[in-house]
C-alpha positions as MATLAB code, in Angstrom:
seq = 'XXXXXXXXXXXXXXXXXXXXXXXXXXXXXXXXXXXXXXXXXXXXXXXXXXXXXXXXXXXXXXXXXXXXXXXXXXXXXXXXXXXXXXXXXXXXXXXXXXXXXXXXXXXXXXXXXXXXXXXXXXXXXXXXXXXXXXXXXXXXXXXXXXXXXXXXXXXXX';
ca = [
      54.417  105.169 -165.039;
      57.447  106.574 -167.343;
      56.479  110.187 -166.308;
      56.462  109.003 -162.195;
      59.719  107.467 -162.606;
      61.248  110.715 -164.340;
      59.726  112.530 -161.682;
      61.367  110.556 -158.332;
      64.721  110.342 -160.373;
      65.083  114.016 -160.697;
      63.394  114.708 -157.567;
      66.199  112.377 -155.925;
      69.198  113.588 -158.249;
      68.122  117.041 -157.100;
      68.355  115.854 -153.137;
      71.917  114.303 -153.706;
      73.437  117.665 -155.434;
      72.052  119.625 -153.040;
      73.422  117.578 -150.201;
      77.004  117.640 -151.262;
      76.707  121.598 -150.802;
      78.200  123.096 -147.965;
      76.864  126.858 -146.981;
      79.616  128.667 -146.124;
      79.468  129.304 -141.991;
      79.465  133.676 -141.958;
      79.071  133.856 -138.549;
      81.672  132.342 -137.301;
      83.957  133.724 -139.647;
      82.966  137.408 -138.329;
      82.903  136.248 -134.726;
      86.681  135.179 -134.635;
      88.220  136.079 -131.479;
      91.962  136.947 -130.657;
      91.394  137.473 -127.571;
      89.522  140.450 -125.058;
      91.093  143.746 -124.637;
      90.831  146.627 -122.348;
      88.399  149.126 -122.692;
      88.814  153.139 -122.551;
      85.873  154.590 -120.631;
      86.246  157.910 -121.246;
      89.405  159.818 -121.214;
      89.810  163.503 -119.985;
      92.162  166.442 -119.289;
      92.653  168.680 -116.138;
      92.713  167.557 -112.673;
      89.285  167.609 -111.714;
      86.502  165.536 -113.210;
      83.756  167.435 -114.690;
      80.346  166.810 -115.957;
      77.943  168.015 -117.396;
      73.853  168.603 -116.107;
      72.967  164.988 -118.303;
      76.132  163.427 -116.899;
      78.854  163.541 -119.611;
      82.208  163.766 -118.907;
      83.528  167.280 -120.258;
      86.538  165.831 -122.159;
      88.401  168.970 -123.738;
      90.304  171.366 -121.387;
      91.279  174.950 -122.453;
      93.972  176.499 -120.113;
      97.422  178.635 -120.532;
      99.661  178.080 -123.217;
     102.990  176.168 -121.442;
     100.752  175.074 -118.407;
     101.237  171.594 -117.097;
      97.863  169.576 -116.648;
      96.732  165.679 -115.981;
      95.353  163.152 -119.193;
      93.122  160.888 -116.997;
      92.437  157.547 -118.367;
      89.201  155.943 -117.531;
      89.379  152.401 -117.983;
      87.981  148.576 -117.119;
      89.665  145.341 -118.115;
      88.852  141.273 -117.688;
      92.713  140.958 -118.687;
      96.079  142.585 -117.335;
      97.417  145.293 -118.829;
     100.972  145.598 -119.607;
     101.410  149.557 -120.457;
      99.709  153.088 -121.666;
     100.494  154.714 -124.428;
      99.691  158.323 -124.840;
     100.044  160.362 -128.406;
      99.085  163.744 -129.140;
      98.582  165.136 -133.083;
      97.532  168.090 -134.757;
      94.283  167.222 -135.244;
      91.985  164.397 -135.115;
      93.105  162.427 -137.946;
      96.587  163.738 -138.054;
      99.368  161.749 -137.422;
     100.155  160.688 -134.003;
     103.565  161.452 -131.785;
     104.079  159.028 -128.809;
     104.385  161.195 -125.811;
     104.333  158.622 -122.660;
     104.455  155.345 -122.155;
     103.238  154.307 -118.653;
     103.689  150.847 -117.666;
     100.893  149.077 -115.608;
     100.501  148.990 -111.601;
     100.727  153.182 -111.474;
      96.873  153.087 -112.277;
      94.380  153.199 -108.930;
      90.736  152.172 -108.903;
      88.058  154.251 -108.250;
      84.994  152.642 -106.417;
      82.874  155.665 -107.011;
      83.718  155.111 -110.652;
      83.802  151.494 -110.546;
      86.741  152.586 -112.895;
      90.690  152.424 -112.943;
      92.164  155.692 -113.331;
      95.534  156.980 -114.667;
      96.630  159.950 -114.689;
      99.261  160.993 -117.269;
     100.766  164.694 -116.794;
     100.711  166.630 -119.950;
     102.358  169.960 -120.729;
      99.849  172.229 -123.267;
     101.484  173.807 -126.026;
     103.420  177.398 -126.270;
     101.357  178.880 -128.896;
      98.290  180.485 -128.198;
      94.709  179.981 -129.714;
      96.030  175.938 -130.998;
      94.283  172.724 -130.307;
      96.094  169.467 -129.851;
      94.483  166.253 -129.688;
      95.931  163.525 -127.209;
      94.504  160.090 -127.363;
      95.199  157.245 -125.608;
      95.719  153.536 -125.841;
      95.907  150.300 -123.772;
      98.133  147.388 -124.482;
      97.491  143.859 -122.775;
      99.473  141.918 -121.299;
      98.459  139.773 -124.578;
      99.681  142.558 -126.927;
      96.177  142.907 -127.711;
      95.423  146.756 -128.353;
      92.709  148.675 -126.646;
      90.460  151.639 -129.411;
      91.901  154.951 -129.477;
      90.213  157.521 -127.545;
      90.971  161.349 -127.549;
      90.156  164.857 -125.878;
      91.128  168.003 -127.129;
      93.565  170.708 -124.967;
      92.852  173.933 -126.301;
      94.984  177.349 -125.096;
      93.823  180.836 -124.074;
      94.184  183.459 -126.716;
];
C-alpha cells in the first residue's frame, strides 16, 4: 500500500510541475508580420524585353560606353507604393549610390505581363570594358521596403 501511495504522489507531483510549464510559442515568434510589401519581378536594362528559349528574362545589357538606356522595373503589389529607388555600385556587394528616385503613379501596367512596369532611364558609364550593377527598390506607402534586385550594364570594349 506504502509503495502505491509513493507511486500516485510522484506520479501527481510530476503532472503539477509539468503543468506550470509554458513551451515557448516559435512559430509565432518567426511569423511576425509588419506588414506586406511590394515585390520586384524581375528587373532589366535596354528598351526591349528579351528572353530567352526557356523563358527567362535576359537581365544584363552590354551597349556603348556614354549611351543612354531604360532600367525596367517589373513589379506587383497588394499595397500602394509611395516611390522607386534606383542605386548602381561597383559590383554586386559594393556599396550602393542612389541614382533616381521615382515617385509612384509614373509606373503603367502591363496586361500581357500581368505586371507594372517602370522604366527608369540610365546613362552607362564612360569607360570601356566596366560593369556596373544597378538594383532597385520599392518603398510602400507604409515605409515598408521591397528586396533588392539587380542587373548588370556592361560596355563594349
Amino acid at each position: 500500500m506504502k509503495k502505491n501511495v509513493l507511486f500516485v504522489m510522484l506520479a501527481l507531483s510530476g503532472f503539477l510541475l509539468t503543468g506550470c510549464y509554458k513551451e515557448p510559442d516559435l512559430i509565432s515568434e518567426l511569423t511576425t508580420s509588419k506588414g506586406k510589401v511590394p515585390q520586384i519581378s524581375v528587373v532589366w536594362i535596354g528598351t526591349t524585353r528579351t528572353t530567352t528559349a526557356n523563358t527567362s528574362v535576359i537581365t544584363g545589357l552590354t551597349t556603348n560606353a556614354g549611351s543612354t538606356t531604360n532600367f525596367n522595373i517589373e513589379y506587383t503589389s497588394e499595397v500602394p507604393v509611395k516611390e522607386f529607388k534606383v542605386y548602381w555600385a561597383a559590383t554586386a556587394t559594393g556599396a550602393q549610390t542612389l541614382i533616381a528616385t521615382v515617385p509612384a503613379g509614373t509606373q503603367k501596367y502591363d496586361p500581357i505581363l500581368r505586371n507594372y512596369v517602370l522604366a527608369v532611364p540610365i546613362t552607362a558609364q564612360e569607360t570601356k570594358k566596366s560593369t556596373r550593377v544597378f538594383f532597385a527598390e520599392i518603398v510602400g506607402a507604409d515605409g515598408l521596403l521591397s528586396a533588392q534586385k539587380s542587373a548588370i550594364l556592361t560596355t563594349n570594349p
